[in-house]
PDB file of C-alpha atoms in Angstrom:
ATOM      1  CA  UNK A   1      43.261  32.387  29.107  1.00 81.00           C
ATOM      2  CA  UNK A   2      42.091  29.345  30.341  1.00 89.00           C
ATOM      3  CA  UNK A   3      44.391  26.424  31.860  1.00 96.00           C
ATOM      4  CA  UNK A   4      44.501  23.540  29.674  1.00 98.00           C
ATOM      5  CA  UNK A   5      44.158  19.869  30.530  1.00 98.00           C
ATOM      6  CA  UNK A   6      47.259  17.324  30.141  1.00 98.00           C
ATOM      7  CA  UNK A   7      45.572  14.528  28.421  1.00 98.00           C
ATOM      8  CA  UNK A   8      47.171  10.438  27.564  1.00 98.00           C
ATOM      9  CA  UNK A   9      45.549   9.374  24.470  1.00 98.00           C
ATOM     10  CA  UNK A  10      45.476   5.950  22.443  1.00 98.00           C
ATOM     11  CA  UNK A  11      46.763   6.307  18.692  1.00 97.00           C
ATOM     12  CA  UNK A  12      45.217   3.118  18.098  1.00 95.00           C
ATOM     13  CA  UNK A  13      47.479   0.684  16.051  1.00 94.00           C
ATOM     14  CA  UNK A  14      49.206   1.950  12.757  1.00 95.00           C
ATOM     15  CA  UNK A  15      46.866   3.683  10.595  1.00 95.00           C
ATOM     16  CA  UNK A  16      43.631   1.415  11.881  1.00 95.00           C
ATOM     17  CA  UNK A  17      41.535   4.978  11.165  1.00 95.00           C
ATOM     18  CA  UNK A  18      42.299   5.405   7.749  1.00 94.00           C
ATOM     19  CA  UNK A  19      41.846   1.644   5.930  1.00 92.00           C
ATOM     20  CA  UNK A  20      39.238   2.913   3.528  1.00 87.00           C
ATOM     21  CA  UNK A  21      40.872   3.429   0.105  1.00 85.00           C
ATOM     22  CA  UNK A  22      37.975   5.078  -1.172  1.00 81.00           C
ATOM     23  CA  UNK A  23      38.478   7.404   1.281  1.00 78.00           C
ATOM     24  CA  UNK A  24      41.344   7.491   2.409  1.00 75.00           C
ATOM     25  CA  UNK A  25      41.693  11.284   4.151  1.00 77.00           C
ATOM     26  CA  UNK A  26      38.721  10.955   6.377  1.00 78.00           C
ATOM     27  CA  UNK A  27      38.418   8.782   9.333  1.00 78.00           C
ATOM     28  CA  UNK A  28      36.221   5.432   8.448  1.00 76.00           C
ATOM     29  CA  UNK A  29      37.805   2.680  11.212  1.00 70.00           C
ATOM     30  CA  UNK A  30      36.609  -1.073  11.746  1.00 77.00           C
ATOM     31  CA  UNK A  31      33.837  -1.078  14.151  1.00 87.00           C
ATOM     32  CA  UNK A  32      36.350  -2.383  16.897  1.00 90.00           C
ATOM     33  CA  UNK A  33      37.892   1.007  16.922  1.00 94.00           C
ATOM     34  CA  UNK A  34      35.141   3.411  16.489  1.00 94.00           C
ATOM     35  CA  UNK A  35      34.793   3.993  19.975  1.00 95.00           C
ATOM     36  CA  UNK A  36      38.920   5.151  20.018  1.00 96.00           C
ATOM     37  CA  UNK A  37      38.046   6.823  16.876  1.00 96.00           C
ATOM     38  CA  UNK A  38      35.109   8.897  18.563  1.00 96.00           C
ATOM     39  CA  UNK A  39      37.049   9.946  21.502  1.00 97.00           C
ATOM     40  CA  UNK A  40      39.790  11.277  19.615  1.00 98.00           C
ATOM     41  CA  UNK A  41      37.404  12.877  17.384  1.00 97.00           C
ATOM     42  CA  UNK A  42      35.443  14.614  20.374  1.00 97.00           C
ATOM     43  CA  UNK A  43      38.407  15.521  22.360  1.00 97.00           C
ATOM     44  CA  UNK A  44      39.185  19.110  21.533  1.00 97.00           C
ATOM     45  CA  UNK A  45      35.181  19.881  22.243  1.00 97.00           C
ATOM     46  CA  UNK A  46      36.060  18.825  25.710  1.00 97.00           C
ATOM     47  CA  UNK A  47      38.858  21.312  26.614  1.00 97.00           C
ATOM     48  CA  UNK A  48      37.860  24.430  28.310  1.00 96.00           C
ATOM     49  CA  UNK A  49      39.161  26.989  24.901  1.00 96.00           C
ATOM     50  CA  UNK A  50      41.019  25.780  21.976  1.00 97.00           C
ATOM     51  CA  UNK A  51      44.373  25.522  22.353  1.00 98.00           C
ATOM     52  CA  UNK A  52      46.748  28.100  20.774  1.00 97.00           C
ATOM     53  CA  UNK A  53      49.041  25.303  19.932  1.00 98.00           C
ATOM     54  CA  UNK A  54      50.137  21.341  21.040  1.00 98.00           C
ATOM     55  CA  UNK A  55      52.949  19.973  21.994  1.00 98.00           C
ATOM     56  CA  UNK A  56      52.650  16.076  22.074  1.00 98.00           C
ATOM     57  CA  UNK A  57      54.968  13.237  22.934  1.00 98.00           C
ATOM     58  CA  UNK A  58      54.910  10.323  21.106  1.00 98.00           C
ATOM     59  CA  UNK A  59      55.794   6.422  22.177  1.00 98.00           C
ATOM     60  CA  UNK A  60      57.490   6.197  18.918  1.00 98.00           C
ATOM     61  CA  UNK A  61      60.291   9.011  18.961  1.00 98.00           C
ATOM     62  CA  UNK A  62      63.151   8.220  21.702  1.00 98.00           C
ATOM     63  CA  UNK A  63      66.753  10.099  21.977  1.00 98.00           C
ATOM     64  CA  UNK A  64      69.144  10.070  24.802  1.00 98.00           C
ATOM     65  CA  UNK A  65      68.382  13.551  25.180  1.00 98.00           C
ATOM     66  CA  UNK A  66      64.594  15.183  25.880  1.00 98.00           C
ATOM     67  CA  UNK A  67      64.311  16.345  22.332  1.00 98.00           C
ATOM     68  CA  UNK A  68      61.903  18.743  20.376  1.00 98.00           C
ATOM     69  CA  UNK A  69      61.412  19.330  16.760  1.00 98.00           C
ATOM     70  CA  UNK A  70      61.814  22.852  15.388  1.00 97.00           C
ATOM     71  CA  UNK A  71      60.998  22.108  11.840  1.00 96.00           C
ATOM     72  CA  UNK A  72      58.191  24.631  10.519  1.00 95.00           C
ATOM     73  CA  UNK A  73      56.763  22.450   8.346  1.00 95.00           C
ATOM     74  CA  UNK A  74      57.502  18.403   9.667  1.00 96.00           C
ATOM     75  CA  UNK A  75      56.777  15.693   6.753  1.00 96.00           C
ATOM     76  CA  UNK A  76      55.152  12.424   7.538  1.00 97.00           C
ATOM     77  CA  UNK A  77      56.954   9.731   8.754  1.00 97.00           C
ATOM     78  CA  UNK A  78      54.925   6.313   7.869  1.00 97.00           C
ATOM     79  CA  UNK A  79      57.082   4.464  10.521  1.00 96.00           C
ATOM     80  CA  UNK A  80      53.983   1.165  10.256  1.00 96.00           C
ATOM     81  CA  UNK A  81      54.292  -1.966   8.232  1.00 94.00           C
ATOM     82  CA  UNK A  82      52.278  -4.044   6.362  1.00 94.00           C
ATOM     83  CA  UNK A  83      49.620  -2.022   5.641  1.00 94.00           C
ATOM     84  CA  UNK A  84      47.373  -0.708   2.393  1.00 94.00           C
ATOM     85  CA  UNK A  85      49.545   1.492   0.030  1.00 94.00           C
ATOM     86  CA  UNK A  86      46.845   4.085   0.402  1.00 94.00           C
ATOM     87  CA  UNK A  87      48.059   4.575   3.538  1.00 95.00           C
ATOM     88  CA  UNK A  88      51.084   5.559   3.016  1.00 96.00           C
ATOM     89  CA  UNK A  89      49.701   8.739   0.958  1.00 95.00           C
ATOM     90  CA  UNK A  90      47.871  10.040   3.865  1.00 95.00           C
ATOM     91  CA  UNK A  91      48.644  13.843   4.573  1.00 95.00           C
ATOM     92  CA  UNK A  92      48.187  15.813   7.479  1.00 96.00           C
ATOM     93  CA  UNK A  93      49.249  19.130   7.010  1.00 96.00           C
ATOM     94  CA  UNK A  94      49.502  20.770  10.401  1.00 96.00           C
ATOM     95  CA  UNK A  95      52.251  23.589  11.136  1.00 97.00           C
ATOM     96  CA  UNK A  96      54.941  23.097  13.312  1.00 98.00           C
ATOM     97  CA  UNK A  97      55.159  25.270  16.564  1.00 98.00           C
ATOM     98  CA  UNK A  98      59.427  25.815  16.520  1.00 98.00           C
ATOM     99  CA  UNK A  99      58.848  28.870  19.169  1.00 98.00           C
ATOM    100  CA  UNK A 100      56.730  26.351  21.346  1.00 98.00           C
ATOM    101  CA  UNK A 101      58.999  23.710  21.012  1.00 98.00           C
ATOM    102  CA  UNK A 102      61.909  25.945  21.969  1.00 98.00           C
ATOM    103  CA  UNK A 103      60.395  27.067  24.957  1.00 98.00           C
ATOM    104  CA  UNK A 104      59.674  23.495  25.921  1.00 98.00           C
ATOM    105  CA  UNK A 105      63.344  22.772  26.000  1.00 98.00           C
ATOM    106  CA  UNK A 106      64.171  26.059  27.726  1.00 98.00           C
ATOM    107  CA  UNK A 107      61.943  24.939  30.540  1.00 98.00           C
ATOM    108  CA  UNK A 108      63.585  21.518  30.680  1.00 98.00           C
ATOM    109  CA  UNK A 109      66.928  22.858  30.708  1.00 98.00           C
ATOM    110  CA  UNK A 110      66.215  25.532  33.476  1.00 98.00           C
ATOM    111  CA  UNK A 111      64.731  21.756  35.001  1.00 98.00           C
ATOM    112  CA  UNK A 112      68.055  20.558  34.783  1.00 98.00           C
ATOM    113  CA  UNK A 113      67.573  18.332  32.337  1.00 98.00           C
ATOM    114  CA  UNK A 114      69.778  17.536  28.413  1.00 98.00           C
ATOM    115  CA  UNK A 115      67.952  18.752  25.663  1.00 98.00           C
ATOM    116  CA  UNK A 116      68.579  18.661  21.642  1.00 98.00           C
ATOM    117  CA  UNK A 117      66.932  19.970  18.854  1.00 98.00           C
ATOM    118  CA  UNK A 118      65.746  18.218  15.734  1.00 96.00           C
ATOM    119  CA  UNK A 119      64.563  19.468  12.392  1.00 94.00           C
ATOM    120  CA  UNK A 120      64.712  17.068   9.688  1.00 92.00           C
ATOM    121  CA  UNK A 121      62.605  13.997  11.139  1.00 95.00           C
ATOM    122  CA  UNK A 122      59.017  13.650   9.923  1.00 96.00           C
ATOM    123  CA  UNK A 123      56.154  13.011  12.449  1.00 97.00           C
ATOM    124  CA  UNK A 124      55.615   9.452  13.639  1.00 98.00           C
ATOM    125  CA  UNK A 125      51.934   7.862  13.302  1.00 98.00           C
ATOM    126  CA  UNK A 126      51.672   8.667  16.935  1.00 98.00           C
ATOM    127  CA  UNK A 127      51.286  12.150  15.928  1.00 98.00           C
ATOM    128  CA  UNK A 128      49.756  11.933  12.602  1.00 98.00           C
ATOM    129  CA  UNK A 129      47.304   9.362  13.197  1.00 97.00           C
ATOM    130  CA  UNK A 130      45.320  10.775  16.457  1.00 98.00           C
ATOM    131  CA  UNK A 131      45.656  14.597  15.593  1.00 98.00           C
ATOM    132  CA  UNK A 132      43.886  13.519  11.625  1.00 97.00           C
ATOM    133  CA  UNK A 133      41.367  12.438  14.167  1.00 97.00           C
ATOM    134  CA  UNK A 134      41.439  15.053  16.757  1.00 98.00           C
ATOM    135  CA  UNK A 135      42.005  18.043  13.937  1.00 97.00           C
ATOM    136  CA  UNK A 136      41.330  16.771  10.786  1.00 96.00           C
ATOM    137  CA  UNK A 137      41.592  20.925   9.038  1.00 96.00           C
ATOM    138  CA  UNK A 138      45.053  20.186  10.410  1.00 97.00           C
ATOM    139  CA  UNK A 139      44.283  24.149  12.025  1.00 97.00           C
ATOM    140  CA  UNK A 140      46.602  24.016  15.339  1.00 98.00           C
ATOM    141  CA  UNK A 141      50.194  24.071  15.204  1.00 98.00           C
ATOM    142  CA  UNK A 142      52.424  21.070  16.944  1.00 98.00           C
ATOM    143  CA  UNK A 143      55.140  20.908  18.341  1.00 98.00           C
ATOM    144  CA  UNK A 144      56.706  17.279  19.078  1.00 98.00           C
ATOM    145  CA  UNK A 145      59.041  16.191  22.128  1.00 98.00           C
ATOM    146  CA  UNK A 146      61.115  12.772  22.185  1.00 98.00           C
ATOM    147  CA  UNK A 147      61.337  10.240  24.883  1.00 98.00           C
ATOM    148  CA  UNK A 148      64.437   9.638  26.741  1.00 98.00           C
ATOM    149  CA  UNK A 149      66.030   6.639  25.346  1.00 97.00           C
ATOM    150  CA  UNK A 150      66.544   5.448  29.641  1.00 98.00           C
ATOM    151  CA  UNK A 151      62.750   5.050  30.039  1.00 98.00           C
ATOM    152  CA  UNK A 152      63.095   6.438  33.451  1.00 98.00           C
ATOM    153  CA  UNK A 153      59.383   6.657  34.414  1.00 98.00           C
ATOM    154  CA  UNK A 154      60.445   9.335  37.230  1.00 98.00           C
ATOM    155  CA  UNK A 155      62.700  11.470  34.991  1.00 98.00           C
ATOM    156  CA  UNK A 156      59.824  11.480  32.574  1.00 98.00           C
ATOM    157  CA  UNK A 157      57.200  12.872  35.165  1.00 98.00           C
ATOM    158  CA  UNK A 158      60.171  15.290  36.226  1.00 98.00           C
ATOM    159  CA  UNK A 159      60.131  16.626  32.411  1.00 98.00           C
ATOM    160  CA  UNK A 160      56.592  16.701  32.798  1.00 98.00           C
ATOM    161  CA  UNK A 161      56.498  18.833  36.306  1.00 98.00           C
ATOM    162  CA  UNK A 162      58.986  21.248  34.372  1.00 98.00           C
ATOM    163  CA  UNK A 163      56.749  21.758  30.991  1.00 98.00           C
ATOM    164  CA  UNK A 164      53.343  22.434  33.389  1.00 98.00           C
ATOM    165  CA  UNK A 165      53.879  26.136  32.671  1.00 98.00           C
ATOM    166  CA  UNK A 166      52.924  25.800  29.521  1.00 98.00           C
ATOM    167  CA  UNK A 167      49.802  24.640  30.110  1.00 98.00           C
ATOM    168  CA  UNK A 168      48.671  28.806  31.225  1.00 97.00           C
ATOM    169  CA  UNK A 169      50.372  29.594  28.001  1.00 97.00           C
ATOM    170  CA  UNK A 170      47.160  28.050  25.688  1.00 97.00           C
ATOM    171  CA  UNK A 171      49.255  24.768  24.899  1.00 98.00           C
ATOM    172  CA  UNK A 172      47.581  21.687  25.120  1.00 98.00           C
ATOM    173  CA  UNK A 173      50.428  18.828  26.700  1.00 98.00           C
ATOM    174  CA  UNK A 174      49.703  15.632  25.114  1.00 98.00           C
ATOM    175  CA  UNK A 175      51.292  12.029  25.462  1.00 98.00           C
ATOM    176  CA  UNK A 176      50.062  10.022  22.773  1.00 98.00           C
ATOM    177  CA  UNK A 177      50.588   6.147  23.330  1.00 98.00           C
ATOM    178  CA  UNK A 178      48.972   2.777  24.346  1.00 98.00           C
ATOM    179  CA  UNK A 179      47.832   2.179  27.931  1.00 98.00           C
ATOM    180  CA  UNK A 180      48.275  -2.089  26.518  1.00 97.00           C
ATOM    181  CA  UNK A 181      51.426  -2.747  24.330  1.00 97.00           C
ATOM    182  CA  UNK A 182      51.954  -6.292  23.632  1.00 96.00           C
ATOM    183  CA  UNK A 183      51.599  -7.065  19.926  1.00 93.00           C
ATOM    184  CA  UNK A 184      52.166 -10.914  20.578  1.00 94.00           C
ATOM    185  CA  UNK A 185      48.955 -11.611  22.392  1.00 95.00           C
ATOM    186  CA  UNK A 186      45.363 -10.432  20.857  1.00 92.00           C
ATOM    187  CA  UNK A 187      42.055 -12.472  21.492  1.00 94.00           C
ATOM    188  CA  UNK A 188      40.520 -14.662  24.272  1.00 94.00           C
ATOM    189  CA  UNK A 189      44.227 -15.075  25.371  1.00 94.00           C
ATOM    190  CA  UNK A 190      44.856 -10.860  26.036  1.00 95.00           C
ATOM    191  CA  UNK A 191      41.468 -10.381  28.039  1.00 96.00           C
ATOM    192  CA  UNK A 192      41.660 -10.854  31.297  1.00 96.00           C
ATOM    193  CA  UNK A 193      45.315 -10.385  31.843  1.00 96.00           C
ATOM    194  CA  UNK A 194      44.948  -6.886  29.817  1.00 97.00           C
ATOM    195  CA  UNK A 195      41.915  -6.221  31.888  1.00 97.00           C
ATOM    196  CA  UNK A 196      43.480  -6.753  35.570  1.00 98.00           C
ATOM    197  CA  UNK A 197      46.401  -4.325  33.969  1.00 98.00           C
ATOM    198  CA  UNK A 198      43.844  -1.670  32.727  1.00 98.00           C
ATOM    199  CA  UNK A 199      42.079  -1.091  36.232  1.00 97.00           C
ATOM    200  CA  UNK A 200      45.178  -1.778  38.173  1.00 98.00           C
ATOM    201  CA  UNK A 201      46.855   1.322  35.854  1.00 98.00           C
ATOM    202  CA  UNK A 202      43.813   3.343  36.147  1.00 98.00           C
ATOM    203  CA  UNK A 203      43.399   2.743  39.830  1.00 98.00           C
ATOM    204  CA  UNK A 204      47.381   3.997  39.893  1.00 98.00           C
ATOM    205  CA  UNK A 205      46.522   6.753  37.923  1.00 98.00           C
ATOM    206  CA  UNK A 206      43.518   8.436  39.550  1.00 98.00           C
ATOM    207  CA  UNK A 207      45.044   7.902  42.844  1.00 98.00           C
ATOM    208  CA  UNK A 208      43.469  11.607  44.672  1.00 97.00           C
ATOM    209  CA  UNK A 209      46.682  12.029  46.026  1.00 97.00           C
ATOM    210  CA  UNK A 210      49.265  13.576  43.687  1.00 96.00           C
ATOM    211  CA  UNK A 211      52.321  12.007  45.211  1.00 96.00           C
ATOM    212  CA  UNK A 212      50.898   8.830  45.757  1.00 97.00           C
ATOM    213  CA  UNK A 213      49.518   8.429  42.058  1.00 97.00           C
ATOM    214  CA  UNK A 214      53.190   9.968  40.880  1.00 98.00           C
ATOM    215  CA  UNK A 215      55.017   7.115  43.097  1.00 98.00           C
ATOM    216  CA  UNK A 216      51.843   4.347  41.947  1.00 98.00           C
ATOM    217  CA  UNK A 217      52.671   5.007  38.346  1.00 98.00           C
ATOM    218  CA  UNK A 218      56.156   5.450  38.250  1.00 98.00           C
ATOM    219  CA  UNK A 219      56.386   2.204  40.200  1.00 98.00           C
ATOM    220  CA  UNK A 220      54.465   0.518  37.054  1.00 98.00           C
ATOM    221  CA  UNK A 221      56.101  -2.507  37.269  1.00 98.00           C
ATOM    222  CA  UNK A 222      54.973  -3.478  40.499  1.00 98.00           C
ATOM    223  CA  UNK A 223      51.293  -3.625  39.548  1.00 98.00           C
ATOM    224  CA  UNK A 224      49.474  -6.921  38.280  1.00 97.00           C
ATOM    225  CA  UNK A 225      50.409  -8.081  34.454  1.00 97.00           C
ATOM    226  CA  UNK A 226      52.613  -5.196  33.685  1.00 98.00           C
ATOM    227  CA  UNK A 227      55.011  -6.946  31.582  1.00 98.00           C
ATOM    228  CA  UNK A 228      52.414  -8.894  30.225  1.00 97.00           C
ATOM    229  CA  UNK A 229      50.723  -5.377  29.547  1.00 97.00           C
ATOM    230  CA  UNK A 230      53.975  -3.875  28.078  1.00 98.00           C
ATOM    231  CA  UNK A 231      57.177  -6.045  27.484  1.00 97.00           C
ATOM    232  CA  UNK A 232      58.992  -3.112  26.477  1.00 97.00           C
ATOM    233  CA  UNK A 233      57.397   0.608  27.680  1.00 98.00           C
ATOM    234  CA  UNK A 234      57.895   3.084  25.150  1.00 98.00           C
ATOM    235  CA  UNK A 235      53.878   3.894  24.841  1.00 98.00           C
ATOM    236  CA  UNK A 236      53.156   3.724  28.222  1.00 98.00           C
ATOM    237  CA  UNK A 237      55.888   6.671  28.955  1.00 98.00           C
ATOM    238  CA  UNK A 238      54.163   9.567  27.187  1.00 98.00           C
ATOM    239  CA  UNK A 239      51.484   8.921  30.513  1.00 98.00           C
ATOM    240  CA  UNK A 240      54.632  10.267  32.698  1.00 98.00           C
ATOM    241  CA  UNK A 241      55.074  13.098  31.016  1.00 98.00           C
ATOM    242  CA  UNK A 242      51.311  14.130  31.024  1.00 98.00           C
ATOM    243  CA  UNK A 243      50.942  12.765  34.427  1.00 98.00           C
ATOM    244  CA  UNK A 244      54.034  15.120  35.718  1.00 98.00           C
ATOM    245  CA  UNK A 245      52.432  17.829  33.952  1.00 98.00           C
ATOM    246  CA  UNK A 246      49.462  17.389  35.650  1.00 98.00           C
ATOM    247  CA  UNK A 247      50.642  18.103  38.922  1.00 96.00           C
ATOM    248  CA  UNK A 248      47.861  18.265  41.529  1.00 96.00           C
ATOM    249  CA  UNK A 249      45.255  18.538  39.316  1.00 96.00           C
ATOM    250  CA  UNK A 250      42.194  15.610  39.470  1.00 94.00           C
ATOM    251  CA  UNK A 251      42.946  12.606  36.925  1.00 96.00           C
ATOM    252  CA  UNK A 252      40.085  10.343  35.435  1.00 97.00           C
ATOM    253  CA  UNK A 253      39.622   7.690  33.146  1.00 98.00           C
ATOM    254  CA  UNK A 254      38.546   9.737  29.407  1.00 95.00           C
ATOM    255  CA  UNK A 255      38.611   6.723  28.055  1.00 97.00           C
ATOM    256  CA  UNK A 256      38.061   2.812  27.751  1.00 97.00           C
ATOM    257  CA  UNK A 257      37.441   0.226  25.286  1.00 96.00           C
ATOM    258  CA  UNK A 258      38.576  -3.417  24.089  1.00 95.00           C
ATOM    259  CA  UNK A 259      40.317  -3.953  20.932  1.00 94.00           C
ATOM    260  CA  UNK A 260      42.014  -7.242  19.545  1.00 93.00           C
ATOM    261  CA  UNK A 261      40.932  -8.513  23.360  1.00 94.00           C
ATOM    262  CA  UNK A 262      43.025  -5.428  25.039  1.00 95.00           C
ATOM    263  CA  UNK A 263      41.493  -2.978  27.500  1.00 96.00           C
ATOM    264  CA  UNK A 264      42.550   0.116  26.157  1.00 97.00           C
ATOM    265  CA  UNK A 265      42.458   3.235  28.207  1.00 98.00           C
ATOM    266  CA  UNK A 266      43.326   6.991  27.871  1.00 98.00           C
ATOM    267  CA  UNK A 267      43.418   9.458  30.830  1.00 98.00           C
ATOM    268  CA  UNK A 268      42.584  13.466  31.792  1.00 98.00           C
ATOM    269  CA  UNK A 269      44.666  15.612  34.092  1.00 98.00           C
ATOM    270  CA  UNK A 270      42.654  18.808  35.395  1.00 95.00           C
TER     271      UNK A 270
END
């Protein structure tokens, strides 16, 4: 069995795939995301064996405790606003992975880290919305992990250092997010600022070094226009978690393009 990549992905903004009511269950996006749309669509071509299952971490599921759903069979949760009612019809009928998800929080524990269990919560467009991209048969079970509510970039590459194991297992560790999170600014106004951001972050992040890029990225903050970039970091977080699960394996850049005047990047661990 072959060892899987971690990967950060771009879930694009609310269900920006899916705005064709005459079609609404197959991906038809406006030109400004078809290049997102393609690389989620290509993605699992690029792994070295399909994945036996996923587990995924999403920038719009946070608990005080690292938490994984066990449900066998998780309903959508249209957690967007504002948009078509087709799209709140949208199915995506993928099978939970409970036993994955379990041992996910077993390794976190033996990490030394809080963990809960959740089964009644549907999953977020940050699952739904890539993965009907990425596997639109639905044909590869998930399992989904929460944030911690703290944010703590280093705890969150900790949790990711602790779930690496998995990765020899057949399970595919993804953090599913935005690399630029500020829905106030869009246009002429978000270009440069969200371009300086995108190559200082990806700079950060393919730093050949492994403790260097983990102190770079953790240290977010510090680099040029990151508040600008994110004013509050929920979708930049699920990058921590695939970073830390990473480890020492080569990062790149899988991905870049501009949408609504943001520079828009998703990123490859081994």
């Amino acid at each position: 069995m072959s060892t899987q990549p971690t990967l950060f992905i771009p879930h694009g903004g609310g269900p920006c795939f899916f705005m064709d009511p005459a079609d609404p269950d197959h991906a038809h996006s406006d030109p400004m995301w078809q290049p997102m749309q393609d690389y989620l669509a290509g993605v699992i071509a690029t792994l070295p064996e399909r994945p036996r299952a996923i587990l995924l971490v999403s920038g719009h599921w946070e608990e005080d405790a690292f938490t994984v759903h066990v449900g066998e069979r998780p309903p959508l949760l249209f957690d967007y606003y504002g948009f078509p009612p087709h799209t709140y019809t949208l199915r995506w009928d993928a099978p939970g992975a409970p036993d994955l998800a379990r041992r996910a929080a077993s390794l976190l524990a033996d990490a030394g880290f809080a963990t809960a269990e959740e089964t009644a919560r549907g999953w977020d467009h940050g699952v739904f919305v890539p993965m009907k991209v990425a596997l639109p048969d639905a044909d590869i079970p998930v399992a989904q992990l929460s944030l911690r509510h703290d944010l703590d970039p280093a705890a969150h590459i900790a949790a990711g250092r602790a779930l690496a194991p998995l990765r020899d297992e057949g399970v595919l560790i993804v953090g599913s997010g935005m690399s630029f999170h500020n829905l106030r600014v869009r246009g002429p106004q978000a270009i440069g600022p969200s371009t300086a951001w995108d190559y200082a972050l990806t700079a950060a992040v393919t730093d050949p070094d492994p403790q260097s890029r983990a102190a770079r990225v953790a240290a977010w903050e510090a680099l040029p226009q990151a508040r600008f970039a994110h004013p509050r970091e929920e979708h930049l977080l699920p990058l921590m978690v695939a970073l830390g699960a990473g480890g020492d394996d080569a990062a790149t850049c899988d991905h870049r393009s501009s949408v609504l005047g943001w520079s828009v990047s998703g990123y490859r661990f081994g």
